[in-house]
GROMACS .gro file of N, CA and C in nm:
model
  507
    1UNK      N    1   1.058  -0.307   0.194
    1UNK     CA    2   1.031  -0.184   0.122
    1UNK      C    3   0.881  -0.160   0.119
    2UNK      N    4   0.838  -0.035   0.140
    2UNK     CA    5   0.694  -0.007   0.142
    2UNK      C    6   0.629  -0.010   0.004
    3UNK      N    7   0.708   0.014  -0.102
    3UNK     CA    8   0.652   0.009  -0.237
    3UNK      C    9   0.749  -0.060  -0.332
    4UNK      N   10   0.690  -0.120  -0.437
    4UNK     CA   11   0.768  -0.186  -0.541
    4UNK      C   12   0.713  -0.143  -0.676
    5UNK      N   13   0.793  -0.157  -0.780
    5UNK     CA   14   0.745  -0.129  -0.915
    5UNK      C   15   0.626  -0.222  -0.941
    6UNK      N   16   0.517  -0.165  -0.993
    6UNK     CA   17   0.395  -0.241  -1.022
    6UNK      C   18   0.289  -0.228  -0.915
    7UNK      N   19   0.325  -0.184  -0.794
    7UNK     CA   20   0.226  -0.169  -0.686
    7UNK      C   21   0.129  -0.056  -0.720
    8UNK      N   22   0.006  -0.070  -0.673
    8UNK     CA   23  -0.095   0.035  -0.685
    8UNK      C   24  -0.099   0.106  -0.550
    9UNK      N   25  -0.071   0.237  -0.551
    9UNK     CA   26  -0.061   0.312  -0.425
    9UNK      C   27  -0.150   0.436  -0.428
   10UNK      N   28  -0.175   0.489  -0.308
   10UNK     CA   29  -0.243   0.617  -0.292
   10UNK      C   30  -0.161   0.701  -0.196
   11UNK      N   31  -0.124   0.822  -0.238
   11UNK     CA   32  -0.048   0.913  -0.154
   11UNK      C   33  -0.144   0.989  -0.062
   12UNK      N   34  -0.089   1.052   0.041
   12UNK     CA   35  -0.175   1.120   0.138
   12UNK      C   36  -0.253   1.237   0.078
   13UNK      N   37  -0.210   1.288  -0.038
   13UNK     CA   38  -0.286   1.396  -0.104
   13UNK      C   39  -0.396   1.342  -0.195
   14UNK      N   40  -0.415   1.209  -0.198
   14UNK     CA   41  -0.520   1.146  -0.277
   14UNK      C   42  -0.474   1.096  -0.413
   15UNK      N   43  -0.351   1.126  -0.454
   15UNK     CA   44  -0.298   1.078  -0.582
   15UNK      C   45  -0.291   0.926  -0.578
   16UNK      N   46  -0.345   0.862  -0.683
   16UNK     CA   47  -0.343   0.716  -0.693
   16UNK      C   48  -0.279   0.676  -0.825
   17UNK      N   49  -0.216   0.559  -0.824
   17UNK     CA   50  -0.162   0.507  -0.949
   17UNK      C   51  -0.069   0.390  -0.925
   18UNK      N   52  -0.018   0.336  -1.037
   18UNK     CA   53   0.077   0.225  -1.032
   18UNK      C   54   0.219   0.281  -1.030
   19UNK      N   55   0.302   0.226  -0.942
   19UNK     CA   56   0.442   0.266  -0.938
   19UNK      C   57   0.508   0.212  -1.065
   20UNK      N   58   0.561   0.303  -1.145
   20UNK     CA   59   0.620   0.264  -1.272
   20UNK      C   60   0.772   0.256  -1.265
   21UNK      N   61   0.832   0.342  -1.184
   21UNK     CA   62   0.977   0.341  -1.172
   21UNK      C   63   1.016   0.404  -1.039
   22UNK      N   64   1.117   0.348  -0.973
   22UNK     CA   65   1.173   0.405  -0.851
   22UNK      C   66   1.318   0.438  -0.881
   23UNK      N   67   1.343   0.567  -0.902
   23UNK     CA   68   1.479   0.612  -0.931
   23UNK      C   69   1.551   0.654  -0.805
   24UNK      N   70   1.673   0.704  -0.820
   24UNK     CA   71   1.748   0.743  -0.701
   24UNK      C   72   1.703   0.877  -0.647
   25UNK      N   73   1.635   0.960  -0.730
   25UNK     CA   74   1.587   1.091  -0.683
   25UNK      C   75   1.435   1.099  -0.673
   26UNK      N   76   1.363   1.027  -0.761
   26UNK     CA   77   1.217   1.038  -0.761
   26UNK      C   78   1.154   0.905  -0.800
   27UNK      N   79   1.024   0.898  -0.772
   27UNK     CA   80   0.944   0.780  -0.808
   27UNK      C   81   0.838   0.826  -0.906
   28UNK      N   82   0.820   0.747  -1.011
   28UNK     CA   83   0.723   0.779  -1.116
   28UNK      C   84   0.599   0.692  -1.094
   29UNK      N   85   0.483   0.759  -1.090
   29UNK     CA   86   0.354   0.692  -1.068
   29UNK      C   87   0.266   0.720  -1.189
   30UNK      N   88   0.209   0.616  -1.247
   30UNK     CA   89   0.116   0.632  -1.360
   30UNK      C   90  -0.026   0.620  -1.306
   31UNK      N   91  -0.102   0.731  -1.318
   31UNK     CA   92  -0.240   0.732  -1.273
   31UNK      C   93  -0.328   0.652  -1.369
   32UNK      N   94  -0.448   0.616  -1.325
   32UNK     CA   95  -0.539   0.538  -1.409
   32UNK      C   96  -0.578   0.615  -1.535
   33UNK      N   97  -0.575   0.750  -1.529
   33UNK     CA   98  -0.607   0.832  -1.646
   33UNK      C   99  -0.486   0.845  -1.739
   34UNK      N  100  -0.379   0.770  -1.710
   34UNK     CA  101  -0.257   0.763  -1.790
   34UNK      C  102  -0.167   0.885  -1.772
   35UNK      N  103  -0.190   0.967  -1.671
   35UNK     CA  104  -0.101   1.078  -1.639
   35UNK      C  105   0.017   1.026  -1.558
   36UNK      N  106   0.133   1.089  -1.574
   36UNK     CA  107   0.249   1.054  -1.493
   36UNK      C  108   0.266   1.155  -1.381
   37UNK      N  109   0.294   1.105  -1.262
   37UNK     CA  110   0.321   1.189  -1.146
   37UNK      C  111   0.462   1.154  -1.098
   38UNK      N  112   0.545   1.255  -1.081
   38UNK     CA  113   0.680   1.235  -1.030
   38UNK      C  114   0.685   1.288  -0.888
   39UNK      N  115   0.725   1.203  -0.795
   39UNK     CA  116   0.731   1.241  -0.654
   39UNK      C  117   0.874   1.228  -0.607
   40UNK      N  118   0.933   1.336  -0.556
   40UNK     CA  119   1.069   1.324  -0.501
   40UNK      C  120   1.071   1.221  -0.389
   41UNK      N  121   1.173   1.137  -0.390
   41UNK     CA  122   1.181   1.032  -0.288
   41UNK      C  123   1.190   1.089  -0.147
   42UNK      N  124   1.250   1.207  -0.132
   42UNK     CA  125   1.258   1.270   0.000
   42UNK      C  126   1.117   1.299   0.052
   43UNK      N  127   1.027   1.346  -0.034
   43UNK     CA  128   0.888   1.371   0.007
   43UNK      C  129   0.815   1.239   0.030
   44UNK      N  130   0.838   1.143  -0.059
   44UNK     CA  131   0.770   1.013  -0.050
   44UNK      C  132   0.802   0.944   0.082
   45UNK      N  133   0.926   0.957   0.128
   45UNK     CA  134   0.965   0.891   0.253
   45UNK      C  135   0.900   0.955   0.375
   46UNK      N  136   0.857   1.083   0.361
   46UNK     CA  137   0.795   1.153   0.473
   46UNK      C  138   0.643   1.145   0.475
   47UNK      N  139   0.583   1.099   0.365
   47UNK     CA  140   0.437   1.102   0.360
   47UNK      C  141   0.376   0.966   0.388
   48UNK      N  142   0.254   0.974   0.437
   48UNK     CA  143   0.175   0.853   0.460
   48UNK      C  144   0.120   0.808   0.326
   49UNK      N  145   0.129   0.679   0.297
   49UNK     CA  146   0.072   0.627   0.173
   49UNK      C  147   0.007   0.492   0.199
   50UNK      N  148  -0.084   0.459   0.111
   50UNK     CA  149  -0.150   0.328   0.117
   50UNK      C  150  -0.099   0.247   0.000
   51UNK      N  151  -0.050   0.127   0.027
   51UNK     CA  152  -0.008   0.036  -0.079
   51UNK      C  153  -0.116  -0.071  -0.088
   52UNK      N  154  -0.199  -0.062  -0.193
   52UNK     CA  155  -0.308  -0.156  -0.210
   52UNK      C  156  -0.259  -0.294  -0.255
   53UNK      N  157  -0.135  -0.303  -0.296
   53UNK     CA  158  -0.080  -0.431  -0.341
   53UNK      C  159  -0.017  -0.511  -0.227
   54UNK      N  160  -0.002  -0.449  -0.111
   54UNK     CA  161   0.054  -0.519   0.005
   54UNK      C  162  -0.053  -0.528   0.112
   55UNK      N  163  -0.059  -0.624   0.195
   55UNK     CA  164   0.033  -0.736   0.197
   55UNK      C  165   0.005  -0.840   0.088
   56UNK      N  166  -0.120  -0.843   0.040
   56UNK     CA  167  -0.151  -0.944  -0.061
   56UNK      C  168  -0.280  -0.907  -0.132
   57UNK      N  169  -0.303  -0.973  -0.241
   57UNK     CA  170  -0.429  -0.961  -0.314
   57UNK      C  171  -0.514  -1.081  -0.276
   58UNK      N  172  -0.641  -1.084  -0.289
   58UNK     CA  173  -0.734  -0.984  -0.340
   58UNK      C  174  -0.757  -0.870  -0.240
   59UNK      N  175  -0.835  -0.772  -0.283
   59UNK     CA  176  -0.863  -0.652  -0.206
   59UNK      C  177  -1.005  -0.656  -0.149
   60UNK      N  178  -1.016  -0.628  -0.021
   60UNK     CA  179  -1.148  -0.617   0.040
   60UNK      C  180  -1.218  -0.489  -0.003
   61UNK      N  181  -1.349  -0.496  -0.017
   61UNK     CA  182  -1.429  -0.380  -0.059
   61UNK      C  183  -1.552  -0.374   0.030
   62UNK      N  184  -1.569  -0.262   0.100
   62UNK     CA  185  -1.689  -0.244   0.181
   62UNK      C  186  -1.784  -0.150   0.108
   63UNK      N  187  -1.909  -0.193   0.093
   63UNK     CA  188  -2.010  -0.112   0.026
   63UNK      C  189  -2.117  -0.077   0.129
   64UNK      N  190  -2.144   0.052   0.145
   64UNK     CA  191  -2.247   0.098   0.238
   64UNK      C  192  -2.379   0.115   0.165
   65UNK      N  193  -2.486   0.069   0.229
   65UNK     CA  194  -2.620   0.075   0.170
   65UNK      C  195  -2.718   0.113   0.281
   66UNK      N  196  -2.830   0.172   0.242
   66UNK     CA  197  -2.936   0.203   0.337
   66UNK      C  198  -3.071   0.170   0.278
   67UNK      N  199  -3.156   0.112   0.358
   67UNK     CA  200  -3.293   0.083   0.314
   67UNK      C  201  -3.390   0.160   0.403
   68UNK      N  202  -3.510   0.177   0.353
   68UNK     CA  203  -3.610   0.254   0.425
   68UNK      C  204  -3.641   0.191   0.561
   69UNK      N  205  -3.668   0.278   0.657
   69UNK     CA  206  -3.711   0.230   0.789
   69UNK      C  207  -3.840   0.151   0.772
   70UNK      N  208  -3.856   0.047   0.849
   70UNK     CA  209  -3.976  -0.035   0.839
   70UNK      C  210  -3.963  -0.149   0.739
   71UNK      N  211  -3.850  -0.159   0.670
   71UNK     CA  212  -3.827  -0.266   0.573
   71UNK      C  213  -3.802  -0.397   0.646
   72UNK      N  214  -3.846  -0.508   0.587
   72UNK     CA  215  -3.821  -0.642   0.642
   72UNK      C  216  -3.671  -0.672   0.629
   73UNK      N  217  -3.599  -0.668   0.741
   73UNK     CA  218  -3.453  -0.683   0.736
   73UNK      C  219  -3.409  -0.824   0.699
   74UNK      N  220  -3.487  -0.925   0.732
   74UNK     CA  221  -3.452  -1.061   0.689
   74UNK      C  222  -3.459  -1.072   0.537
   75UNK      N  223  -3.558  -1.009   0.475
   75UNK     CA  224  -3.569  -1.007   0.330
   75UNK      C  225  -3.451  -0.931   0.268
   76UNK      N  226  -3.413  -0.819   0.329
   76UNK     CA  227  -3.299  -0.741   0.280
   76UNK      C  228  -3.172  -0.824   0.288
   77UNK      N  229  -3.149  -0.889   0.402
   77UNK     CA  230  -3.027  -0.968   0.419
   77UNK      C  231  -3.023  -1.083   0.318
   78UNK      N  232  -3.133  -1.152   0.301
   78UNK     CA  233  -3.137  -1.265   0.207
   78UNK      C  234  -3.110  -1.219   0.064
   79UNK      N  235  -3.180  -1.114   0.020
   79UNK     CA  236  -3.163  -1.065  -0.118
   79UNK      C  237  -3.022  -1.013  -0.141
   80UNK      N  238  -2.970  -0.936  -0.047
   80UNK     CA  239  -2.835  -0.880  -0.060
   80UNK      C  240  -2.731  -0.990  -0.062
   81UNK      N  241  -2.745  -1.087   0.026
   81UNK     CA  242  -2.650  -1.198   0.031
   81UNK      C  243  -2.650  -1.277  -0.101
   82UNK      N  244  -2.767  -1.302  -0.156
   82UNK     CA  245  -2.775  -1.376  -0.282
   82UNK      C  246  -2.711  -1.299  -0.397
   83UNK      N  247  -2.733  -1.168  -0.402
   83UNK     CA  248  -2.672  -1.085  -0.506
   83UNK      C  249  -2.521  -1.084  -0.489
   84UNK      N  250  -2.473  -1.066  -0.367
   84UNK     CA  251  -2.329  -1.059  -0.342
   84UNK      C  252  -2.260  -1.192  -0.375
   85UNK      N  253  -2.321  -1.304  -0.337
   85UNK     CA  254  -2.260  -1.435  -0.366
   85UNK      C  255  -2.254  -1.461  -0.517
   86UNK      N  256  -2.361  -1.429  -0.588
   86UNK     CA  257  -2.361  -1.447  -0.733
   86UNK      C  258  -2.255  -1.359  -0.798
   87UNK      N  259  -2.244  -1.235  -0.752
   87UNK     CA  260  -2.145  -1.144  -0.806
   87UNK      C  261  -2.004  -1.196  -0.784
   88UNK      N  262  -1.975  -1.245  -0.666
   88UNK     CA  263  -1.840  -1.297  -0.637
   88UNK      C  264  -1.805  -1.416  -0.727
   89UNK      N  265  -1.904  -1.494  -0.765
   89UNK     CA  266  -1.879  -1.610  -0.854
   89UNK      C  267  -1.867  -1.569  -1.000
   90UNK      N  268  -1.943  -1.467  -1.043
   90UNK     CA  269  -1.961  -1.439  -1.185
   90UNK      C  270  -1.880  -1.322  -1.239
   91UNK      N  271  -1.844  -1.226  -1.158
   91UNK     CA  272  -1.779  -1.105  -1.208
   91UNK      C  273  -1.630  -1.128  -1.231
   92UNK      N  274  -1.580  -1.075  -1.342
   92UNK     CA  275  -1.437  -1.083  -1.371
   92UNK      C  276  -1.356  -0.998  -1.273
   93UNK      N  277  -1.420  -0.900  -1.208
   93UNK     CA  278  -1.352  -0.813  -1.113
   93UNK      C  279  -1.345  -0.873  -0.973
   94UNK      N  280  -1.419  -0.980  -0.947
   94UNK     CA  281  -1.434  -1.034  -0.812
   94UNK      C  282  -1.345  -1.156  -0.787
   95UNK      N  283  -1.311  -1.174  -0.660
   95UNK     CA  284  -1.241  -1.294  -0.616
   95UNK      C  285  -1.346  -1.403  -0.592
   96UNK      N  286  -1.348  -1.509  -0.675
   96UNK     CA  287  -1.453  -1.610  -0.663
   96UNK      C  288  -1.446  -1.692  -0.534
   97UNK      N  289  -1.336  -1.687  -0.462
   97UNK     CA  290  -1.322  -1.764  -0.338
   97UNK      C  291  -1.378  -1.691  -0.216
   98UNK      N  292  -1.400  -1.561  -0.231
   98UNK     CA  293  -1.444  -1.480  -0.117
   98UNK      C  294  -1.590  -1.508  -0.082
   99UNK      N  295  -1.618  -1.519   0.047
   99UNK     CA  296  -1.754  -1.532   0.099
   99UNK      C  297  -1.800  -1.395   0.148
  100UNK      N  298  -1.889  -1.328   0.074
  100UNK     CA  299  -1.934  -1.195   0.117
  100UNK      C  300  -2.015  -1.202   0.245
  101UNK      N  301  -2.023  -1.088   0.313
  101UNK     CA  302  -2.105  -1.082   0.435
  101UNK      C  303  -2.185  -0.953   0.436
  102UNK      N  304  -2.301  -0.961   0.501
  102UNK     CA  305  -2.392  -0.848   0.514
  102UNK      C  306  -2.406  -0.820   0.664
  103UNK      N  307  -2.382  -0.695   0.704
  103UNK     CA  308  -2.392  -0.659   0.846
  103UNK      C  309  -2.471  -0.530   0.861
  104UNK      N  310  -2.578  -0.536   0.940
  104UNK     CA  311  -2.654  -0.415   0.972
  104UNK      C  312  -2.575  -0.335   1.074
  105UNK      N  313  -2.569  -0.203   1.052
  105UNK     CA  314  -2.483  -0.118   1.134
  105UNK      C  315  -2.557  -0.022   1.224
  106UNK      N  316  -2.668   0.037   1.173
  106UNK     CA  317  -2.734   0.141   1.252
  106UNK      C  318  -2.877   0.162   1.205
  107UNK      N  319  -2.959   0.205   1.299
  107UNK     CA  320  -3.092   0.256   1.267
  107UNK      C  321  -3.078   0.407   1.262
  108UNK      N  322  -3.053   0.459   1.144
  108UNK     CA  323  -3.032   0.602   1.126
  108UNK      C  324  -3.162   0.678   1.128
  109UNK      N  325  -3.155   0.810   1.113
  109UNK     CA  326  -3.275   0.893   1.117
  109UNK      C  327  -3.372   0.867   1.002
  110UNK      N  328  -3.321   0.818   0.888
  110UNK     CA  329  -3.413   0.790   0.777
  110UNK      C  330  -3.376   0.661   0.705
  111UNK      N  331  -3.292   0.576   0.767
  111UNK     CA  332  -3.251   0.453   0.699
  111UNK      C  333  -3.202   0.349   0.799
  112UNK      N  334  -3.216   0.224   0.759
  112UNK     CA  335  -3.145   0.115   0.825
  112UNK      C  336  -3.017   0.099   0.744
  113UNK      N  337  -2.904   0.128   0.805
  113UNK     CA  338  -2.776   0.129   0.737
  113UNK      C  339  -2.707  -0.006   0.753
  114UNK      N  340  -2.648  -0.054   0.642
  114UNK     CA  341  -2.573  -0.179   0.649
  114UNK      C  342  -2.457  -0.176   0.551
  115UNK      N  343  -2.364  -0.269   0.570
  115UNK     CA  344  -2.250  -0.278   0.480
  115UNK      C  345  -2.241  -0.419   0.425
  116UNK      N  346  -2.179  -0.428   0.307
  116UNK     CA  347  -2.158  -0.556   0.241
  116UNK      C  348  -2.008  -0.568   0.214
  117UNK      N  349  -1.948  -0.678   0.258
  117UNK     CA  350  -1.804  -0.701   0.237
  117UNK      C  351  -1.786  -0.789   0.114
  118UNK      N  352  -1.723  -0.730   0.012
  118UNK     CA  353  -1.691  -0.801  -0.112
  118UNK      C  354  -1.540  -0.808  -0.124
  119UNK      N  355  -1.490  -0.877  -0.229
  119UNK     CA  356  -1.346  -0.881  -0.254
  119UNK      C  357  -1.320  -0.872  -0.403
  120UNK      N  358  -1.235  -0.776  -0.440
  120UNK     CA  359  -1.194  -0.757  -0.579
  120UNK      C  360  -1.059  -0.825  -0.601
  121UNK      N  361  -1.033  -0.865  -0.725
  121UNK     CA  362  -0.906  -0.934  -0.752
  121UNK      C  363  -0.786  -0.841  -0.741
  122UNK      N  364  -0.805  -0.712  -0.768
  122UNK     CA  365  -0.699  -0.612  -0.751
  122UNK      C  366  -0.762  -0.482  -0.705
  123UNK      N  367  -0.678  -0.390  -0.661
  123UNK     CA  368  -0.727  -0.259  -0.617
  123UNK      C  369  -0.793  -0.183  -0.731
  124UNK      N  370  -0.741  -0.198  -0.851
  124UNK     CA  371  -0.798  -0.124  -0.964
  124UNK      C  372  -0.932  -0.180  -1.008
  125UNK      N  373  -0.967  -0.299  -0.966
  125UNK     CA  374  -1.097  -0.359  -0.999
  125UNK      C  375  -1.205  -0.324  -0.897
  126UNK      N  376  -1.168  -0.258  -0.788
  126UNK     CA  377  -1.265  -0.224  -0.683
  126UNK      C  378  -1.381  -0.140  -0.735
  127UNK      N  379  -1.355  -0.030  -0.808
  127UNK     CA  380  -1.469   0.050  -0.857
  127UNK      C  381  -1.561  -0.029  -0.949
  128UNK      N  382  -1.506  -0.113  -1.035
  128UNK     CA  383  -1.589  -0.193  -1.126
  128UNK      C  384  -1.676  -0.290  -1.048
  129UNK      N  385  -1.621  -0.349  -0.942
  129UNK     CA  386  -1.697  -0.443  -0.861
  129UNK      C  387  -1.812  -0.374  -0.788
  130UNK      N  388  -1.785  -0.257  -0.730
  130UNK     CA  389  -1.890  -0.180  -0.661
  130UNK      C  390  -1.998  -0.140  -0.760
  131UNK      N  391  -1.958  -0.093  -0.877
  131UNK     CA  392  -2.052  -0.053  -0.982
  131UNK      C  393  -2.146  -0.168  -1.017
  132UNK      N  394  -2.089  -0.283  -1.045
  132UNK     CA  395  -2.170  -0.399  -1.084
  132UNK      C  396  -2.260  -0.444  -0.969
  133UNK      N  397  -2.208  -0.441  -0.847
  133UNK     CA  398  -2.287  -0.482  -0.731
  133UNK      C  399  -2.408  -0.392  -0.713
  134UNK      N  400  -2.387  -0.260  -0.720
  134UNK     CA  401  -2.498  -0.166  -0.699
  134UNK      C  402  -2.605  -0.180  -0.807
  135UNK      N  403  -2.566  -0.204  -0.930
  135UNK     CA  404  -2.665  -0.225  -1.036
  135UNK      C  405  -2.747  -0.349  -1.007
  136UNK      N  406  -2.679  -0.458  -0.975
  136UNK     CA  407  -2.751  -0.584  -0.948
  136UNK      C  408  -2.839  -0.572  -0.824
  137UNK      N  409  -2.786  -0.506  -0.720
  137UNK     CA  410  -2.863  -0.494  -0.596
  137UNK      C  411  -2.988  -0.410  -0.618
  138UNK      N  412  -2.975  -0.300  -0.691
  138UNK     CA  413  -3.091  -0.214  -0.718
  138UNK      C  414  -3.197  -0.289  -0.798
  139UNK      N  415  -3.154  -0.367  -0.897
  139UNK     CA  416  -3.249  -0.446  -0.976
  139UNK      C  417  -3.321  -0.547  -0.886
  140UNK      N  418  -3.249  -0.610  -0.797
  140UNK     CA  419  -3.310  -0.709  -0.707
  140UNK      C  420  -3.405  -0.642  -0.609
  141UNK      N  421  -3.363  -0.530  -0.552
  141UNK     CA  422  -3.449  -0.458  -0.459
  141UNK      C  423  -3.577  -0.412  -0.529
  142UNK      N  424  -3.565  -0.361  -0.651
  142UNK     CA  425  -3.684  -0.318  -0.727
  142UNK      C  426  -3.777  -0.436  -0.749
  143UNK      N  427  -3.721  -0.553  -0.785
  143UNK     CA  428  -3.802  -0.672  -0.812
  143UNK      C  429  -3.875  -0.720  -0.686
  144UNK      N  430  -3.814  -0.700  -0.569
  144UNK     CA  431  -3.873  -0.747  -0.444
  144UNK      C  432  -3.949  -0.638  -0.369
  145UNK      N  433  -3.952  -0.517  -0.423
  145UNK     CA  434  -4.023  -0.409  -0.356
  145UNK      C  435  -3.952  -0.355  -0.234
  146UNK      N  436  -3.820  -0.368  -0.229
  146UNK     CA  437  -3.742  -0.315  -0.117
  146UNK      C  438  -3.703  -0.171  -0.151
  147UNK      N  439  -3.738  -0.078  -0.063
  147UNK     CA  440  -3.714   0.065  -0.090
  147UNK      C  441  -3.578   0.109  -0.038
  148UNK      N  442  -3.503   0.174  -0.126
  148UNK     CA  443  -3.377   0.238  -0.085
  148UNK      C  444  -3.414   0.359   0.000
  149UNK      N  445  -3.336   0.385   0.103
  149UNK     CA  446  -3.366   0.496   0.193
  149UNK      C  447  -3.345   0.629   0.123
  150UNK      N  448  -3.437   0.719   0.146
  150UNK     CA  449  -3.426   0.857   0.099
  150UNK      C  450  -3.422   0.947   0.221
  151UNK      N  451  -3.341   1.051   0.217
  151UNK     CA  452  -3.337   1.141   0.333
  151UNK      C  453  -3.475   1.200   0.358
  152UNK      N  454  -3.514   1.202   0.483
  152UNK     CA  455  -3.645   1.253   0.520
  152UNK      C  456  -3.631   1.341   0.643
  153UNK      N  457  -3.723   1.434   0.653
  153UNK     CA  458  -3.732   1.514   0.774
  153UNK      C  459  -3.879   1.531   0.805
  154UNK      N  460  -3.916   1.497   0.926
  154UNK     CA  461  -4.055   1.508   0.969
  154UNK      C  462  -4.070   1.638   1.047
  155UNK      N  463  -4.168   1.717   1.010
  155UNK     CA  464  -4.196   1.843   1.078
  155UNK      C  465  -4.333   1.832   1.142
  156UNK      N  466  -4.339   1.854   1.272
  156UNK     CA  467  -4.466   1.851   1.345
  156UNK      C  468  -4.511   1.996   1.363
  157UNK      N  469  -4.628   2.028   1.312
  157UNK     CA  470  -4.682   2.162   1.325
  157UNK      C  471  -4.781   2.165   1.442
  158UNK      N  472  -4.767   2.264   1.525
  158UNK     CA  473  -4.859   2.279   1.635
  158UNK      C  474  -4.951   2.396   1.604
  159UNK      N  475  -5.077   2.385   1.649
  159UNK     CA  476  -5.165   2.500   1.627
  159UNK      C  477  -5.112   2.619   1.707
  160UNK      N  478  -5.136   2.740   1.655
  160UNK     CA  479  -5.086   2.857   1.730
  160UNK      C  480  -5.151   2.864   1.868
  161UNK      N  481  -5.073   2.912   1.961
  161UNK     CA  482  -5.125   2.925   2.098
  161UNK      C  483  -5.234   3.031   2.100
  162UNK      N  484  -5.332   3.007   2.184
  162UNK     CA  485  -5.442   3.104   2.196
  162UNK      C  486  -5.387   3.234   2.254
  163UNK      N  487  -5.441   3.345   2.209
  163UNK     CA  488  -5.398   3.476   2.260
  163UNK      C  489  -5.441   3.489   2.406
  164UNK      N  490  -5.360   3.550   2.487
  164UNK     CA  491  -5.400   3.565   2.628
  164UNK      C  492  -5.521   3.660   2.639
  165UNK      N  493  -5.602   3.641   2.740
  165UNK     CA  494  -5.720   3.729   2.755
  165UNK      C  495  -5.675   3.873   2.781
  166UNK      N  496  -5.757   3.968   2.736
  166UNK     CA  497  -5.717   4.110   2.759
  166UNK      C  498  -5.711   4.140   2.908
  167UNK      N  499  -5.623   4.229   2.941
  167UNK     CA  500  -5.604   4.267   3.082
  167UNK      C  501  -5.726   4.347   3.129
  168UNK      N  502  -5.770   4.321   3.252
  168UNK     CA  503  -5.884   4.393   3.308
  168UNK      C  504  -5.844   4.536   3.342
  169UNK      N  505  -5.927   4.623   3.312
  169UNK     CA  506  -5.887   4.748   3.353
  169UNK      C  507  -5.950   4.866   3.324
   0.00000   0.00000   0.00000
């Protein structure tokens, strides 16, 4: 079965919540804001959904970050790795067995982009884990003088072209 009572799911329209009951005509989903959503089983069987409770817990969490071009990437990797490892050990939202990883992805137009792989104990703890990670990472970056990337655009101005000489005549 693709879903069970208690699973945390997301429907293709973006609706998220815990499956509270699977009846013969409809399925009841309780959203995190405590709203109930009733979905006819005929529609549910035709739609794409994500079951965050399958195949197993904990839940992987990818966090995207960007630092200013010209930043010492070894310093960024070391600081980020230390923050991520401490978070995985200390946070109630994190899986303490997970070994986080830091991977640089691209040299963008105004940032060196990278991702950090964390693991939350459940799907509903993912936002709390990302929140705590970003706070800790920003504090660490500020302490070490690592600049977060800001969108930039460089404009090169050229002097106006000289006017052509007047025509002889």
